[in-house]
Coordinates of C-alpha atoms in Angstrom, one line a residue:
Chain O
M1 CA 0.0 0.1 -0.1
K2 CA 1.2 3.4 -0.9
S3 CA 0.4 6.6 1.1
F4 CA 1.0 10.2 0.2
R5 CA 0.4 13.4 2.1
R6 CA 0.3 17.1 1.0
E7 CA -0.8 20.3 2.7
L8 CA -2.3 23.1 0.7
W9 CA -2.0 26.6 2.2
F10 CA -4.4 29.4 1.9
E11 CA -4.5 33.0 3.1
V12 CA -8.0 34.2 1.9
P13 CA -8.1 38.0 2.0
S14 CA -11.8 38.2 3.0
R15 CA -13.8 36.6 5.9
R16 CA -15.4 34.3 3.6
A17 CA -14.7 32.7 0.3
F18 CA -14.9 29.6 -1.9
V19 CA -11.7 28.4 -3.7
N20 CA -11.6 25.7 -6.3
I21 CA -8.8 23.3 -5.2
T22 CA -9.6 20.5 -7.7
P23 CA -6.2 21.3 -9.7
Q24 CA -4.1 21.1 -6.6
V25 CA -5.7 17.7 -5.6
E26 CA -5.1 16.3 -9.1
E27 CA -1.5 17.3 -8.9
A28 CA -1.0 15.6 -5.6
L29 CA -2.7 12.5 -7.0
R30 CA -0.3 12.5 -10.1
Q31 CA 2.7 12.9 -7.7
S32 CA 1.4 10.1 -5.5
E33 CA 1.4 7.6 -8.5
V34 CA -1.5 5.8 -6.9
Q35 CA -3.8 4.1 -9.4
E36 CA -6.5 2.6 -7.3
G37 CA -7.5 3.8 -3.8
L38 CA -9.0 6.6 -1.9
V39 CA -8.1 10.4 -1.5
L40 CA -9.1 12.2 1.8
V41 CA -9.3 16.0 1.5
N42 CA -10.1 17.8 4.7
A43 CA -9.9 21.2 6.3
M44 CA -7.3 21.2 9.0
H45 CA -9.1 24.1 10.7
I46 CA -12.6 24.0 12.4
T47 CA -13.9 27.2 10.8
A48 CA -13.5 26.0 7.2
S49 CA -14.8 23.4 5.0
V50 CA -13.8 21.1 2.1
F51 CA -16.9 20.1 -0.1
I52 CA -17.8 19.1 -3.6
N53 CA -20.2 21.0 -5.7
D54 CA -20.5 23.1 -8.8
N55 CA -18.0 25.7 -10.0
E56 CA -20.7 28.4 -10.7
S57 CA -20.3 31.9 -9.2
G58 CA -24.1 32.3 -8.8
L59 CA -24.4 29.2 -6.8
H60 CA -21.6 30.3 -4.6
A61 CA -23.4 33.5 -3.9
D62 CA -26.4 31.5 -3.0
Y63 CA -24.4 29.5 -0.6
E64 CA -23.0 32.6 1.0
A65 CA -26.5 34.1 1.5
W66 CA -28.1 30.8 2.5
L67 CA -25.4 30.2 5.2
E68 CA -25.5 33.7 6.6
G69 CA -29.3 33.1 6.9
L70 CA -28.9 29.8 8.8
A71 CA -26.0 31.0 11.0
P72 CA -25.6 34.9 11.0
H73 CA -22.3 36.4 11.7
E74 CA -24.0 39.3 13.7
P75 CA -24.8 40.2 16.2
T76 CA -21.6 38.4 17.4
S77 CA -23.1 38.6 20.9
R78 CA -25.7 36.0 20.1
Y79 CA -23.0 33.2 20.5
R80 CA -21.5 32.1 23.7
H81 CA -18.4 31.0 22.0
N82 CA -17.7 34.7 21.2
L83 CA -17.5 35.3 24.9
T84 CA -14.0 33.8 24.6
G85 CA -12.9 36.8 22.6
E86 CA -13.5 35.3 19.2
D87 CA -15.9 36.6 16.7
N88 CA -16.2 33.4 14.7
A89 CA -18.8 31.2 16.3
D90 CA -20.9 31.5 13.2
A91 CA -18.0 30.1 11.1
H92 CA -17.9 26.9 13.3
L93 CA -21.7 26.4 12.5
K94 CA -21.4 27.2 8.8
R95 CA -18.6 24.6 8.6
Q96 CA -20.9 21.9 10.0
I97 CA -23.5 22.6 7.1
M98 CA -20.9 22.4 4.4
G99 CA -18.6 19.7 6.0
R100 CA -15.1 19.1 7.1
E101 CA -14.0 16.6 4.4
V102 CA -14.6 14.6 1.3
V103 CA -13.4 11.3 0.2
V104 CA -12.8 10.6 -3.5
A105 CA -12.3 7.3 -5.2
V106 CA -9.1 7.0 -7.3
T107 CA -9.5 4.9 -10.5
N108 CA -7.0 4.4 -13.1
G109 CA -4.9 7.1 -11.6
R110 CA -7.6 9.8 -11.7
L111 CA -10.2 11.3 -9.4
D112 CA -13.3 9.2 -10.1
F113 CA -15.8 12.1 -10.6
G114 CA -19.2 12.8 -12.2
P115 CA -19.4 15.3 -14.9
W116 CA -19.8 18.5 -12.7
E117 CA -17.9 17.6 -9.4
Q118 CA -15.2 20.0 -8.3
I119 CA -13.5 20.2 -4.9
F120 CA -13.8 23.5 -2.9
Y121 CA -12.1 25.0 0.1
G122 CA -14.8 26.9 2.0
E123 CA -13.3 29.6 4.2
F124 CA -15.5 31.1 6.8
D125 CA -13.1 33.1 9.0
G126 CA -10.3 34.1 6.7
R127 CA -7.5 36.6 6.6
R128 CA -5.2 34.2 8.2
R129 CA -3.0 31.3 7.0
K130 CA -4.9 28.1 7.1
R131 CA -4.4 24.5 5.7
V132 CA -6.1 21.7 3.9
L133 CA -4.7 18.2 4.1
V134 CA -4.6 15.8 1.1
K135 CA -4.1 12.1 2.0
I136 CA -4.0 9.4 -0.6
I137 CA -3.8 5.6 0.1
G138 CA -3.9 2.9 -2.4
E139 CA -1.8 1.1 -4.9
Chain F
M1 CA -4.9 -4.4 -1.7
K2 CA -8.1 -5.2 -3.8
S3 CA -10.1 -2.5 -5.3
F4 CA -13.7 -2.7 -6.8
R5 CA -15.8 -0.2 -8.7
R6 CA -19.6 -0.2 -9.5
E7 CA -22.0 2.4 -10.8
L8 CA -25.6 2.5 -9.7
W9 CA -27.9 4.2 -12.2
F10 CA -31.2 5.9 -11.3
E11 CA -33.9 7.7 -13.1
V12 CA -36.2 9.0 -10.4
P13 CA -39.7 9.9 -12.0
S14 CA -40.3 12.8 -9.5
R15 CA -38.1 15.8 -8.6
R16 CA -37.4 14.5 -5.2
A17 CA -37.2 11.1 -3.6
F18 CA -35.3 8.8 -1.2
V19 CA -34.2 5.4 -2.5
N20 CA -32.8 2.6 -0.2
I21 CA -29.7 1.3 -2.0
T22 CA -28.4 -0.9 0.7
P23 CA -29.1 -4.1 -1.2
Q24 CA -27.1 -2.9 -4.2
V25 CA -24.1 -1.9 -2.1
E26 CA -24.2 -5.3 -0.3
E27 CA -24.3 -7.1 -3.7
A28 CA -21.2 -5.0 -4.9
L29 CA -19.4 -5.9 -1.6
R30 CA -20.1 -9.6 -2.2
Q31 CA -18.7 -9.3 -5.8
S32 CA -15.6 -7.5 -4.7
E33 CA -14.7 -10.3 -2.2
V34 CA -13.2 -7.8 0.0
Q35 CA -13.3 -9.0 3.7
E36 CA -11.7 -6.2 5.5
G37 CA -11.6 -2.5 4.3
L38 CA -13.7 0.5 3.4
V39 CA -16.6 1.3 1.2
L40 CA -17.1 4.7 -0.3
V41 CA -20.6 5.4 -1.7
N42 CA -21.0 8.9 -3.2
A43 CA -23.5 10.8 -5.5
M44 CA -21.6 11.5 -8.8
H45 CA -24.1 14.5 -9.3
I46 CA -24.0 17.7 -7.3
T47 CA -27.8 17.9 -6.7
A48 CA -28.1 14.5 -5.0
S49 CA -26.9 12.9 -1.8
V50 CA -25.9 9.6 -0.2
F51 CA -26.6 9.3 3.4
I52 CA -27.3 6.8 6.0
N53 CA -30.5 6.9 8.2
D54 CA -33.7 5.0 8.9
N55 CA -35.8 3.2 6.4
E56 CA -39.0 4.7 7.8
S57 CA -41.4 6.5 5.4
G58 CA -42.7 9.1 8.1
L59 CA -39.1 10.1 8.6
H60 CA -38.6 10.6 4.9
A61 CA -41.6 12.7 4.7
D62 CA -40.0 14.8 7.6
Y63 CA -36.9 15.1 5.7
E64 CA -38.7 16.4 2.6
A65 CA -40.7 19.0 4.5
W66 CA -37.6 20.1 6.6
L67 CA -35.3 20.5 3.7
E68 CA -38.1 22.4 1.8
G69 CA -38.2 24.8 4.8
L70 CA -34.5 25.2 5.0
A71 CA -33.9 25.6 1.1
P72 CA -37.3 26.1 -0.7
H73 CA -37.6 25.3 -4.3
E74 CA -39.8 28.4 -5.0
P75 CA -39.7 31.1 -5.9
T76 CA -36.9 29.9 -8.2
S77 CA -36.0 33.6 -8.7
R78 CA -34.7 33.8 -5.2
Y79 CA -31.5 32.0 -6.2
R80 CA -28.7 33.6 -8.5
H81 CA -27.7 30.1 -9.7
N82 CA -31.2 29.9 -11.4
L83 CA -30.2 32.9 -13.7
T84 CA -28.0 30.3 -15.6
G85 CA -31.4 28.9 -16.9
E86 CA -31.4 26.1 -14.2
D87 CA -34.3 25.7 -11.6
N88 CA -32.3 23.6 -9.3
A89 CA -30.3 25.8 -7.0
D90 CA -32.4 24.5 -4.0
A91 CA -31.2 21.0 -4.8
H92 CA -27.5 22.1 -4.5
L93 CA -28.4 23.4 -1.1
K94 CA -30.3 20.5 0.1
R95 CA -27.6 18.3 -0.8
Q96 CA -25.1 20.0 1.4
I97 CA -27.5 19.3 4.4
M98 CA -27.8 15.6 3.6
G99 CA -24.2 15.0 2.4
R100 CA -22.5 13.8 -0.8
E101 CA -21.1 10.6 0.5
V102 CA -20.8 7.9 3.2
V103 CA -17.8 5.7 4.1
V104 CA -18.6 2.4 5.7
A105 CA -16.4 -0.1 7.4
V106 CA -16.1 -3.7 5.9
T107 CA -15.7 -6.4 8.5
N108 CA -15.7 -10.2 7.9
G109 CA -17.0 -9.4 4.3
R110 CA -20.0 -7.4 5.5
L111 CA -21.1 -3.7 5.9
D112 CA -20.3 -3.2 9.6
F113 CA -23.6 -1.5 10.5
G114 CA -25.4 -0.7 13.7
P115 CA -29.0 -2.0 14.0
W116 CA -30.9 0.6 11.9
E117 CA -28.4 1.9 9.5
Q118 CA -29.5 1.8 5.8
I119 CA -28.1 3.7 2.9
F120 CA -30.0 6.0 0.8
Y121 CA -29.8 7.8 -2.4
G122 CA -31.4 11.3 -2.0
E123 CA -32.6 12.8 -5.3
F124 CA -33.3 16.5 -5.2
D125 CA -33.4 17.1 -9.0
G126 CA -34.7 14.0 -10.7
R127 CA -36.4 13.1 -13.9
R128 CA -33.1 12.4 -15.6
R129 CA -30.5 9.5 -15.5
K130 CA -28.1 10.0 -12.6
R131 CA -25.4 7.8 -11.0
V132 CA -23.8 6.6 -7.6
L133 CA -20.4 5.4 -7.3
V134 CA -19.5 2.5 -5.1
K135 CA -15.7 2.0 -4.5
I136 CA -14.4 -0.6 -2.2
I137 CA -10.9 -1.1 -1.1
G138 CA -9.3 -3.6 1.2
E139 CA -8.3 -7.3 1.3
Chain J
M1 CA -2.8 -4.1 4.8
K2 CA -3.7 -4.1 8.5
S3 CA -7.2 -3.5 9.7
F4 CA -8.4 -2.8 13.3
R5 CA -11.9 -2.6 14.7
R6 CA -12.9 -1.0 18.0
E7 CA -16.5 -0.2 19.4
L8 CA -16.8 2.7 21.9
W9 CA -20.0 2.4 24.0
F10 CA -21.8 5.4 25.6
E11 CA -24.9 5.8 27.8
V12 CA -25.4 9.6 28.0
P13 CA -27.7 10.4 30.9
S14 CA -29.4 13.3 29.1
R15 CA -31.3 13.5 25.9
R16 CA -28.5 15.5 24.2
A17 CA -24.7 15.9 24.7
F18 CA -21.3 16.3 23.2
V19 CA -18.6 14.0 24.3
N20 CA -14.9 14.4 23.4
I21 CA -13.7 10.9 22.1
T22 CA -10.4 11.9 20.8
P23 CA -8.4 10.0 23.6
Q24 CA -10.3 6.8 22.9
V25 CA -9.8 7.1 19.0
E26 CA -6.0 7.7 19.8
E27 CA -5.8 4.6 22.0
A28 CA -7.4 2.6 19.3
L29 CA -4.9 3.8 16.8
R30 CA -1.9 3.1 19.1
Q31 CA -3.2 -0.5 19.5
S32 CA -3.7 -1.0 15.7
E33 CA 0.1 -0.2 15.2
V34 CA -1.0 1.3 11.9
Q35 CA 1.6 4.0 10.9
E36 CA 0.0 5.2 7.6
G37 CA -3.6 5.0 6.6
L38 CA -7.2 6.0 7.3
V39 CA -9.3 6.0 10.5
L40 CA -13.1 5.9 10.0
V41 CA -15.1 7.0 13.1
N42 CA -18.9 6.7 12.8
A43 CA -22.0 6.7 14.9
M44 CA -23.6 3.2 14.7
H45 CA -27.0 4.8 15.6
I46 CA -29.0 7.1 13.4
T47 CA -29.8 9.7 16.0
A48 CA -26.2 10.4 16.9
S49 CA -23.3 12.0 15.1
V50 CA -19.5 12.0 15.0
F51 CA -17.9 15.2 14.1
I52 CA -14.7 17.2 14.4
N53 CA -14.7 20.7 15.9
D54 CA -13.5 22.7 18.8
N55 CA -13.3 21.6 22.4
E56 CA -15.1 24.7 23.8
S57 CA -18.0 24.5 26.1
G58 CA -19.5 27.9 24.8
L59 CA -19.5 26.5 21.2
H60 CA -21.2 23.4 22.4
A61 CA -24.0 25.5 23.9
D62 CA -24.2 27.3 20.6
Y63 CA -24.6 24.1 18.6
E64 CA -27.3 22.9 21.1
A65 CA -29.3 26.2 20.7
W66 CA -28.6 26.3 16.9
L67 CA -29.8 22.8 16.2
E68 CA -32.9 23.2 18.3
G69 CA -33.6 26.1 16.2
L70 CA -33.2 24.3 13.0
A71 CA -35.0 21.1 14.1
P72 CA -37.0 21.6 17.3
H73 CA -37.9 18.7 19.6
E74 CA -41.2 19.9 20.3
P75 CA -44.0 19.9 19.6
T76 CA -43.2 16.2 18.9
S77 CA -46.4 16.1 17.0
R78 CA -44.9 18.2 14.1
Y79 CA -43.1 15.1 12.8
R80 CA -44.6 12.2 11.0
H81 CA -41.8 9.9 12.3
N82 CA -43.3 10.3 15.7
L83 CA -46.6 8.8 14.7
T84 CA -44.6 5.4 15.1
G85 CA -44.5 5.9 18.8
E86 CA -41.0 7.5 18.9
D87 CA -40.4 11.1 20.0
N88 CA -36.9 11.4 18.4
A89 CA -37.5 12.6 14.9
D90 CA -35.9 15.8 15.6
A91 CA -32.7 13.7 16.5
H92 CA -32.7 12.2 13.0
L93 CA -32.7 15.7 11.6
K94 CA -29.9 17.2 13.9
R95 CA -27.7 14.2 13.0
Q96 CA -27.9 15.1 9.3
I97 CA -26.6 18.7 10.2
M98 CA -23.8 17.3 12.3
G99 CA -23.0 14.2 10.2
R100 CA -22.6 10.5 10.9
E101 CA -18.9 10.1 10.4
V102 CA -15.4 11.5 10.1
V103 CA -12.4 10.0 8.2
V104 CA -9.0 11.1 9.7
A105 CA -5.5 10.6 8.0
V106 CA -3.0 8.5 10.0
T107 CA 0.5 9.7 9.4
N108 CA 3.5 8.5 11.4
G109 CA 1.1 6.4 13.7
R110 CA -0.8 9.5 14.7
L111 CA -4.0 11.3 13.9
D112 CA -3.0 13.9 11.4
F113 CA -4.8 16.9 12.9
G114 CA -4.8 20.6 12.6
P115 CA -4.2 22.5 15.9
W116 CA -7.8 22.5 17.2
E117 CA -9.3 19.5 15.7
Q118 CA -11.0 17.2 18.3
I119 CA -13.5 14.4 17.7
F120 CA -16.8 14.5 19.3
Y121 CA -19.8 12.1 19.7
G122 CA -22.9 14.0 19.3
E123 CA -25.9 12.4 21.2
F124 CA -29.4 13.7 20.2
D125 CA -31.5 10.9 21.9
G126 CA -29.5 9.6 24.8
R127 CA -30.4 7.8 28.0
R128 CA -29.7 4.4 26.4
R129 CA -26.6 2.5 25.4
K130 CA -25.3 3.4 22.1
R131 CA -22.1 2.8 20.1
V132 CA -19.5 4.5 17.9
L133 CA -17.3 2.3 15.4
V134 CA -13.6 3.0 14.9
K135 CA -12.1 1.2 11.9
I136 CA -8.6 1.6 10.9
I137 CA -6.9 0.4 7.7
G138 CA -3.3 0.9 6.6
E139 CA 0.1 -0.3 7.2

């Protein structure tokens, strides 16, 4: 069994953003030389997500508005977590909706994807350096 | 390490439905001859889900009503994604609540499940042919 | 390829609670002697979650209040599932928000975590014995 590990680093200049990381995951898979197996891609921070959906800017605007409705950033005083001095409680909630991780099949050395699947990093508390882990196992 | 791949195809006649796919996943596992490992089951489309919950029709009706409350289909004009000519933005949102994939342990050649766990395909934009991927790795 | 299986048992005295299970998962990993691979940790019951987030009590109170807003326990008559005689339909919904499972990379024999990642069992229908499965594969 082979295993391969790669960190992807981000410093998103805004509080929230969606970043298409499919090319970086594909590049890691090439370097791993794994032909059959699984790829785990996960946020290493608890106010960010990795998810698979459509690379369409209107949809991303819909996600932004929808998540803000489900877990508003303000007033920050509505959250007990923010009594610790943070203002990011909403980011911890948004991340649960969008998820921490995806697991993708590797078949014939490629991400085994349907026609529109793309991998995104979802940042909900940006303006700092944060990481995504890519772990590949297989043969 | 063995690996095994199977696609399951669906054409749900309604916009939304939940389909129990546990028997098809079990059949794929038997054919794989994997005794110890992991099964990944994921929607290959971004307006559908694979999730594990109860095979109880009242609960499925509750999911339907709850998801419609959290991410209503109408008015379709409320979503920017629908400016592309689609009317399925709500399906992309519902899929994030219910999830893209499940990973299930394989022990002694069987899905290592608790007493009520069943695998469902969740369709949120049906009336077209769509796929689920089953990928099994192990020994 | 090695594989290792461990069940963790819980009997939470309240209806809802979050329990940090990181030490138990780390102990299972040590016993497995796996150095490189993947750990799957999943609830074996469909009214409970396993998720990764922050070990901060204020945040846990925020999750509790937020989930109760998104999927209220009462009135129990609002859910068709409860016509079966259960009163836990809300728990099935809350579990979908928080997720069934996490997959964690194993690197050099350790959980490959970012600085604040901790694994939690989320109980939404407690006061009974329930289980979490830890399955580890790798080398």
